[in-house]
GROMACS .gro file of C-alpha atoms in nm:
model
  305
    1MET     CA    1  -3.359   0.662   1.334
    2ALA     CA    2  -3.457   0.851   1.021
    3ARG     CA    3  -3.570   0.732   0.680
    4VAL     CA    4  -3.495   1.000   0.420
    5THR     CA    5  -3.619   0.958   0.063
    6GLY     CA    6  -3.538   1.176  -0.236
    7ASN     CA    7  -3.724   1.221  -0.563
    8ALA     CA    8  -3.654   1.226  -0.937
    9SER     CA    9  -3.428   1.533  -0.906
   10ASN     CA   10  -3.065   1.556  -0.798
   11ASN     CA   11  -3.096   1.538  -0.420
   12ARG     CA   12  -2.865   1.611  -0.129
   13LEU     CA   13  -2.977   1.392   0.159
   14SER     CA   14  -2.856   1.372   0.518
   15GLY     CA   15  -2.970   1.182   0.823
   16THR     CA   16  -2.922   1.208   1.199
   17ASN     CA   17  -2.659   1.077   1.438
   18GLN     CA   18  -2.863   0.759   1.477
   19ASN     CA   19  -2.895   0.458   1.244
   20ASP     CA   20  -3.053   0.605   0.931
   21GLN     CA   21  -3.166   0.499   0.586
   22LEU     CA   22  -3.111   0.733   0.291
   23PHE     CA   23  -3.273   0.659  -0.048
   24GLY     CA   24  -3.182   0.878  -0.343
   25LEU     CA   25  -3.424   0.725  -0.593
   26GLU     CA   26  -3.367   0.893  -0.934
   27GLY     CA   27  -3.118   1.164  -1.027
   28ASP     CA   28  -2.752   1.214  -0.939
   29ASP     CA   29  -2.771   1.227  -0.562
   30VAL     CA   30  -2.533   1.317  -0.279
   31LEU     CA   31  -2.581   1.114   0.040
   32ILE     CA   32  -2.411   1.266   0.345
   33GLY     CA   33  -2.234   1.021   0.574
   34SER     CA   34  -2.281   1.083   0.946
   35LEU     CA   35  -2.266   0.904   1.281
   36GLY     CA   36  -2.446   0.574   1.330
   37SER     CA   37  -2.474   0.263   1.116
   38ASP     CA   38  -2.656   0.380   0.806
   39LEU     CA   39  -2.787   0.249   0.476
   40LEU     CA   40  -2.700   0.479   0.185
   41ASP     CA   41  -2.888   0.371  -0.130
   42GLY     CA   42  -2.835   0.603  -0.424
   43GLY     CA   43  -3.089   0.445  -0.658
   44LEU     CA   44  -3.064   0.548  -1.024
   45GLY     CA   45  -2.807   0.794  -1.159
   46PHE     CA   46  -2.447   0.867  -1.060
   47ASN     CA   47  -2.451   0.891  -0.683
   48THR     CA   48  -2.201   1.011  -0.424
   49ALA     CA   49  -2.150   0.915  -0.059
   50ASP     CA   50  -1.988   1.220   0.102
   51TYR     CA   51  -1.799   1.172   0.431
   52SER     CA   52  -1.595   1.493   0.408
   53GLY     CA   53  -1.769   1.637   0.715
   54LEU     CA   54  -1.696   1.333   0.932
   55SER     CA   55  -1.413   1.357   1.185
   56ALA     CA   56  -1.327   0.985   1.186
   57GLN     CA   57  -1.102   0.781   0.960
   58ILE     CA   58  -1.309   0.565   0.724
   59THR     CA   59  -1.234   0.224   0.575
   60LEU     CA   60  -1.397   0.126   0.245
   61ARG     CA   61  -1.435  -0.243   0.159
   62PRO     CA   62  -1.530  -0.364  -0.192
   63THR     CA   63  -1.846  -0.533  -0.064
   64GLY     CA   64  -1.998  -0.189  -0.004
   65ILE     CA   65  -1.923  -0.188   0.367
   66LEU     CA   66  -1.780   0.136   0.503
   67GLU     CA   67  -1.645   0.146   0.860
   68LYS     CA   68  -1.621   0.473   1.053
   69ALA     CA   69  -1.362   0.401   1.325
   70GLY     CA   70  -1.608   0.312   1.600
   71LEU     CA   71  -1.872   0.566   1.494
   72GLY     CA   72  -2.074   0.312   1.297
   73THR     CA   73  -2.068   0.091   0.989
   74ASP     CA   74  -2.252   0.188   0.672
   75GLN     CA   75  -2.382  -0.019   0.382
   76LEU     CA   76  -2.345   0.150   0.044
   77VAL     CA   77  -2.581   0.049  -0.238
   78LYS     CA   78  -2.578   0.194  -0.590
   79VAL     CA   79  -2.313   0.449  -0.497
   80GLN     CA   80  -2.052   0.528  -0.762
   81ARG     CA   81  -1.836   0.789  -0.584
   82ILE     CA   82  -1.707   0.805  -0.227
   83ILE     CA   83  -1.552   1.117  -0.074
   84GLY     CA   84  -1.346   1.040   0.235
   85SER     CA   85  -1.316   1.238   0.556
   86ASN     CA   86  -1.026   1.470   0.636
   87ASN     CA   87  -0.818   1.176   0.763
   88PHE     CA   88  -0.583   0.900   0.645
   89ASN     CA   89  -0.864   0.696   0.489
   90ILE     CA   90  -0.831   0.333   0.381
   91ILE     CA   91  -0.936   0.116   0.087
   92ASP     CA   92  -0.907  -0.242   0.215
   93ALA     CA   93  -0.966  -0.537  -0.020
   94SER     CA   94  -0.784  -0.796   0.191
   95SER     CA   95  -1.099  -0.947   0.340
   96VAL     CA   96  -1.259  -1.033   0.003
   97SER     CA   97  -0.967  -1.219  -0.153
   98ASN     CA   98  -1.057  -1.559  -0.297
   99GLY     CA   99  -0.759  -1.620  -0.523
  100SER     CA  100  -0.914  -1.444  -0.823
  101THR     CA  101  -1.016  -1.108  -0.672
  102ARG     CA  102  -0.792  -0.832  -0.809
  103LEU     CA  103  -0.763  -0.467  -0.715
  104ASP     CA  104  -0.666  -0.180  -0.946
  105VAL     CA  105  -0.637   0.157  -0.771
  106ASN     CA  106  -0.508   0.486  -0.909
  107LEU     CA  107  -0.525   0.759  -0.646
  108VAL     CA  108  -0.412   1.027  -0.893
  109GLN     CA  109  -0.715   0.954  -1.109
  110GLY     CA  110  -0.932   0.867  -0.809
  111SER     CA  111  -1.030   0.533  -0.960
  112VAL     CA  112  -1.092   0.195  -0.796
  113SER     CA  113  -1.165  -0.124  -0.987
  114VAL     CA  114  -1.215  -0.458  -0.815
  115GLN     CA  115  -1.257  -0.772  -1.021
  116ASN     CA  116  -1.424  -1.097  -0.910
  117VAL     CA  117  -1.554  -0.991  -0.568
  118PRO     CA  118  -1.726  -1.300  -0.418
  119GLY     CA  119  -2.103  -1.264  -0.437
  120VAL     CA  120  -2.078  -0.923  -0.606
  121GLY     CA  121  -1.878  -0.948  -0.929
  122SER     CA  122  -1.683  -0.648  -1.054
  123ILE     CA  123  -1.696  -0.298  -0.906
  124ASN     CA  124  -1.581   0.037  -1.045
  125LEU     CA  125  -1.574   0.341  -0.817
  126SER     CA  126  -1.454   0.698  -0.810
  127VAL     CA  127  -1.288   0.805  -0.482
  128ALA     CA  128  -1.137   1.114  -0.320
  129ASN     CA  129  -0.941   1.168   0.004
  130PHE     CA  130  -0.802   0.815   0.033
  131ASN     CA  131  -0.432   0.758   0.110
  132TRP     CA  132  -0.401   0.400   0.235
  133VAL     CA  133  -0.465   0.097   0.012
  134ILE     CA  134  -0.450  -0.271   0.112
  135GLY     CA  135  -0.466  -0.516  -0.175
  136THR     CA  136  -0.568  -0.878  -0.224
  137THR     CA  137  -0.389  -1.213  -0.238
  138SER     CA  138  -0.384  -1.187  -0.620
  139GLY     CA  139  -0.178  -0.961  -0.846
  140ASP     CA  140  -0.290  -0.602  -0.785
  141ARG     CA  141  -0.199  -0.268  -0.942
  142LEU     CA  142  -0.176   0.015  -0.689
  143VAL     CA  143  -0.077   0.370  -0.784
  144GLY     CA  144  -0.040   0.652  -0.532
  145GLY     CA  145  -0.166   1.007  -0.556
  146ASN     CA  146  -0.047   1.357  -0.482
  147PHE     CA  147  -0.021   1.307  -0.106
  148SER     CA  148   0.184   1.075   0.114
  149ASP     CA  149   0.033   0.730   0.067
  150LEU     CA  150   0.068   0.382   0.212
  151LEU     CA  151   0.018   0.108  -0.049
  152ARG     CA  152   0.038  -0.260   0.046
  153GLY     CA  153   0.003  -0.549  -0.195
  154ILE     CA  154  -0.053  -0.843   0.049
  155GLY     CA  155  -0.014  -1.148  -0.183
  156GLY     CA  156   0.029  -1.215  -0.554
  157ASN     CA  157   0.260  -1.052  -0.806
  158ASP     CA  158   0.177  -0.685  -0.757
  159THR     CA  159   0.283  -0.363  -0.925
  160ILE     CA  160   0.294  -0.077  -0.676
  161ALA     CA  161   0.391   0.280  -0.764
  162GLY     CA  162   0.411   0.584  -0.542
  163GLY     CA  163   0.305   0.936  -0.629
  164GLY     CA  164   0.453   1.278  -0.576
  165ARG     CA  165   0.515   1.272  -0.201
  166ASP     CA  166   0.690   1.057   0.061
  167ASP     CA  167   0.520   0.718   0.035
  168ILE     CA  168   0.541   0.380   0.208
  169LEU     CA  169   0.517   0.098  -0.048
  170ILE     CA  170   0.504  -0.268   0.059
  171GLY     CA  171   0.492  -0.560  -0.183
  172ASP     CA  172   0.441  -0.836   0.078
  173GLY     CA  173   0.415  -1.188  -0.069
  174GLY     CA  174   0.472  -1.267  -0.437
  175ASN     CA  175   0.718  -1.139  -0.697
  176ASP     CA  176   0.641  -0.769  -0.683
  177VAL     CA  177   0.747  -0.456  -0.869
  178VAL     CA  178   0.774  -0.157  -0.634
  179LEU     CA  179   0.837   0.189  -0.782
  180GLY     CA  180   0.894   0.481  -0.550
  181GLN     CA  181   0.884   0.758  -0.813
  182ALA     CA  182   0.910   1.111  -0.665
  183GLY     CA  183   0.956   1.183  -0.293
  184ASN     CA  184   1.160   1.029  -0.013
  185ASP     CA  185   0.998   0.687  -0.005
  186ARG     CA  186   1.017   0.384   0.221
  187LEU     CA  187   1.027   0.076  -0.004
  188LEU     CA  188   0.971  -0.288   0.089
  189GLY     CA  189   0.956  -0.571  -0.161
  190SER     CA  190   0.868  -0.792   0.133
  191ASP     CA  191   0.816  -0.753   0.510
  192ASN     CA  192   0.802  -0.948   0.836
  193THR     CA  193   0.492  -1.139   0.722
  194THR     CA  194   0.665  -1.337   0.447
  195GLY     CA  195   1.030  -1.243   0.504
  196GLY     CA  196   1.090  -1.253   0.129
  197ARG     CA  197   1.104  -1.631   0.113
  198ASN     CA  198   1.075  -1.764  -0.243
  199GLU     CA  199   1.038  -1.408  -0.376
  200VAL     CA  200   1.229  -1.209  -0.635
  201ASP     CA  201   1.113  -0.848  -0.606
  202VAL     CA  202   1.213  -0.555  -0.826
  203VAL     CA  203   1.242  -0.220  -0.647
  204SER     CA  204   1.321   0.124  -0.788
  205GLY     CA  205   1.336   0.437  -0.578
  206GLY     CA  206   1.302   0.696  -0.852
  207GLY     CA  207   1.356   1.056  -0.741
  208GLY     CA  208   1.429   1.162  -0.384
  209SER     CA  209   1.636   1.000  -0.109
  210ASP     CA  210   1.474   0.663  -0.045
  211THR     CA  211   1.500   0.394   0.220
  212PHE     CA  212   1.519   0.032   0.101
  213VAL     CA  213   1.401  -0.199   0.379
  214LEU     CA  214   1.568  -0.541   0.371
  215GLY     CA  215   1.522  -0.650   0.731
  216SER     CA  216   1.381  -0.574   1.074
  217ARG     CA  217   1.446  -0.639   1.441
  218ASN     CA  218   1.358  -1.002   1.363
  219GLY     CA  219   1.650  -1.034   1.120
  220SER     CA  220   1.716  -1.015   0.749
  221PHE     CA  221   1.460  -1.061   0.474
  222PHE     CA  222   1.533  -1.288   0.174
  223VAL     CA  223   1.728  -1.553   0.366
  224GLY     CA  224   1.695  -1.929   0.342
  225GLY     CA  225   1.673  -1.953  -0.036
  226GLY     CA  226   2.033  -1.888  -0.133
  227SER     CA  227   2.032  -1.707  -0.467
  228ALA     CA  228   1.671  -1.808  -0.543
  229ASP     CA  229   1.511  -1.525  -0.343
  230TYR     CA  230   1.636  -1.167  -0.329
  231GLU     CA  231   1.548  -0.807  -0.400
  232GLN     CA  232   1.667  -0.644  -0.721
  233ILE     CA  233   1.730  -0.275  -0.649
  234GLN     CA  234   1.760  -0.079  -0.971
  235ASP     CA  235   1.882   0.268  -0.872
  236PHE     CA  236   2.062   0.298  -0.537
  237SER     CA  237   2.266   0.617  -0.497
  238ALA     CA  238   2.476   0.798  -0.239
  239GLY     CA  239   2.252   0.965   0.018
  240GLU     CA  240   2.000   0.681   0.020
  241ARG     CA  241   1.995   0.411   0.284
  242PHE     CA  242   1.912   0.055   0.376
  243GLU     CA  243   1.734  -0.084   0.678
  244LEU     CA  244   1.889  -0.423   0.749
  245GLY     CA  245   1.818  -0.705   0.992
  246ILE     CA  246   1.922  -0.657   1.353
  247ASN     CA  247   2.194  -0.895   1.481
  248GLN     CA  248   2.255  -1.013   1.126
  249THR     CA  249   2.602  -1.033   0.971
  250TYR     CA  250   2.634  -0.911   0.613
  251GLN     CA  251   2.889  -0.896   0.334
  252VAL     CA  252   2.897  -0.701   0.008
  253GLN     CA  253   3.064  -0.782  -0.322
  254ARG     CA  254   3.112  -0.537  -0.606
  255THR     CA  255   2.961  -0.620  -0.946
  256SER     CA  256   2.993  -0.455  -1.287
  257ASP     CA  257   2.692  -0.229  -1.221
  258GLY     CA  258   2.684  -0.204  -0.842
  259PHE     CA  259   2.711  -0.467  -0.571
  260ASP     CA  260   2.547  -0.774  -0.420
  261LEU     CA  261   2.446  -0.783  -0.054
  262PHE     CA  262   2.469  -1.117   0.127
  263ALA     CA  263   2.357  -1.234   0.470
  264ILE     CA  264   2.608  -1.468   0.635
  265ARG     CA  265   2.439  -1.767   0.795
  266SER     CA  266   2.649  -2.042   0.952
  267GLY     CA  267   2.942  -1.918   0.745
  268VAL     CA  268   2.749  -1.943   0.416
  269ARG     CA  269   2.654  -1.644   0.199
  270ASP     CA  270   2.283  -1.601   0.124
  271LEU     CA  271   2.192  -1.341  -0.141
  272VAL     CA  272   1.967  -1.064  -0.005
  273ALA     CA  273   1.988  -0.795  -0.272
  274ASP     CA  274   2.130  -0.739  -0.620
  275VAL     CA  275   2.192  -0.363  -0.622
  276THR     CA  276   2.247  -0.142  -0.925
  277THR     CA  277   2.403   0.191  -0.828
  278THR     CA  278   2.368   0.526  -1.002
  279SER     CA  279   2.673   0.680  -0.831
  280PHE     CA  280   3.002   0.542  -0.704
  281ILE     CA  281   2.976   0.376  -0.363
  282ASN     CA  282   3.274   0.272  -0.153
  283LEU     CA  283   3.209  -0.074  -0.012
  284PRO     CA  284   3.315  -0.209   0.327
  285GLN     CA  285   3.571  -0.488   0.336
  286GLY     CA  286   3.484  -0.819   0.500
  287ASN     CA  287   3.184  -0.897   0.717
  288PHE     CA  288   2.985  -0.640   0.916
  289THR     CA  289   2.705  -0.688   1.168
  290ILE     CA  290   2.400  -0.472   1.236
  291THR     CA  291   2.359  -0.452   1.615
  292ALA     CA  292   2.059  -0.369   1.830
  293SER     CA  293   2.221  -0.038   1.925
  294GLN     CA  294   2.170   0.075   1.564
  295GLY     CA  295   1.797   0.105   1.629
  296ARG     CA  296   1.614   0.015   1.310
  297GLY     CA  297   1.925  -0.117   1.140
  298ILE     CA  298   1.993   0.200   0.943
  299PHE     CA  299   2.287   0.168   0.705
  300GLN     CA  300   2.345   0.483   0.506
  301PRO     CA  301   2.617   0.568   0.256
  302SER     CA  302   2.719   0.909   0.134
  303ASN     CA  303   3.019   0.862  -0.088
  304SER     CA  304   3.121   0.577   0.137
  305PHE     CA  305   2.918   0.273   0.229
   0.00000   0.00000   0.00000
């Protein structure tokens, strides 16, 4: 174990592969993350915790805890900037949700703001090399960056927007707005956790050929509420696709600006999605069923549905 202490200058401090304590004191310091469970205390100034040389995926929690995938758990104190390792690193606020905790992340700008963290208050951080964000049970705002990101809202009425690559965006519970933007994105207003019950989500693919996920091997999302819960898809076009519920029977009905997708349950139609199309789509006649042989329930139109 090493105890490394800086001075009033701008220091660059590193420890050992044991459980170390790094103290920056004054100045704008860089504290190097390494193996072991370490304390990184920047002290005064604008301080950086740098994990770019670490081989493991890291998970940052708003309480200042940073987990290193089995290589140790660090406590960050008075650190304003975190540089992730060369991995798919995670910002996870799900464990600090208390109903009022809110997360605002913009990976393009490299900014993280967390409001009302229990026992801490509000936190503002600068980050780099993070691609996976897990929100809170309140309404979060999550914006992706210039790489392929995974953004998940958990609960609350979230706004989630992808970046310039192929992203996975998941609203989870609440009435969410999910915006794919550029890239070939995988878009979920809901998922298996909530199944879309009592939700009305708004989903837009933006550019690229996107996949709109409306079900899983467990069945269709947005069933059980009739027309009270559904996904509003704003820009479906030929070449894009749905993933629907396995062993679920569906029906479509043309509307003035696209079509409605219904799940058929005990002979009764249950609205799953209100779809606005940006190109002409030929619709199937009558009922159709997604079978287990169709794998993940892929349903893809070109100029025909």
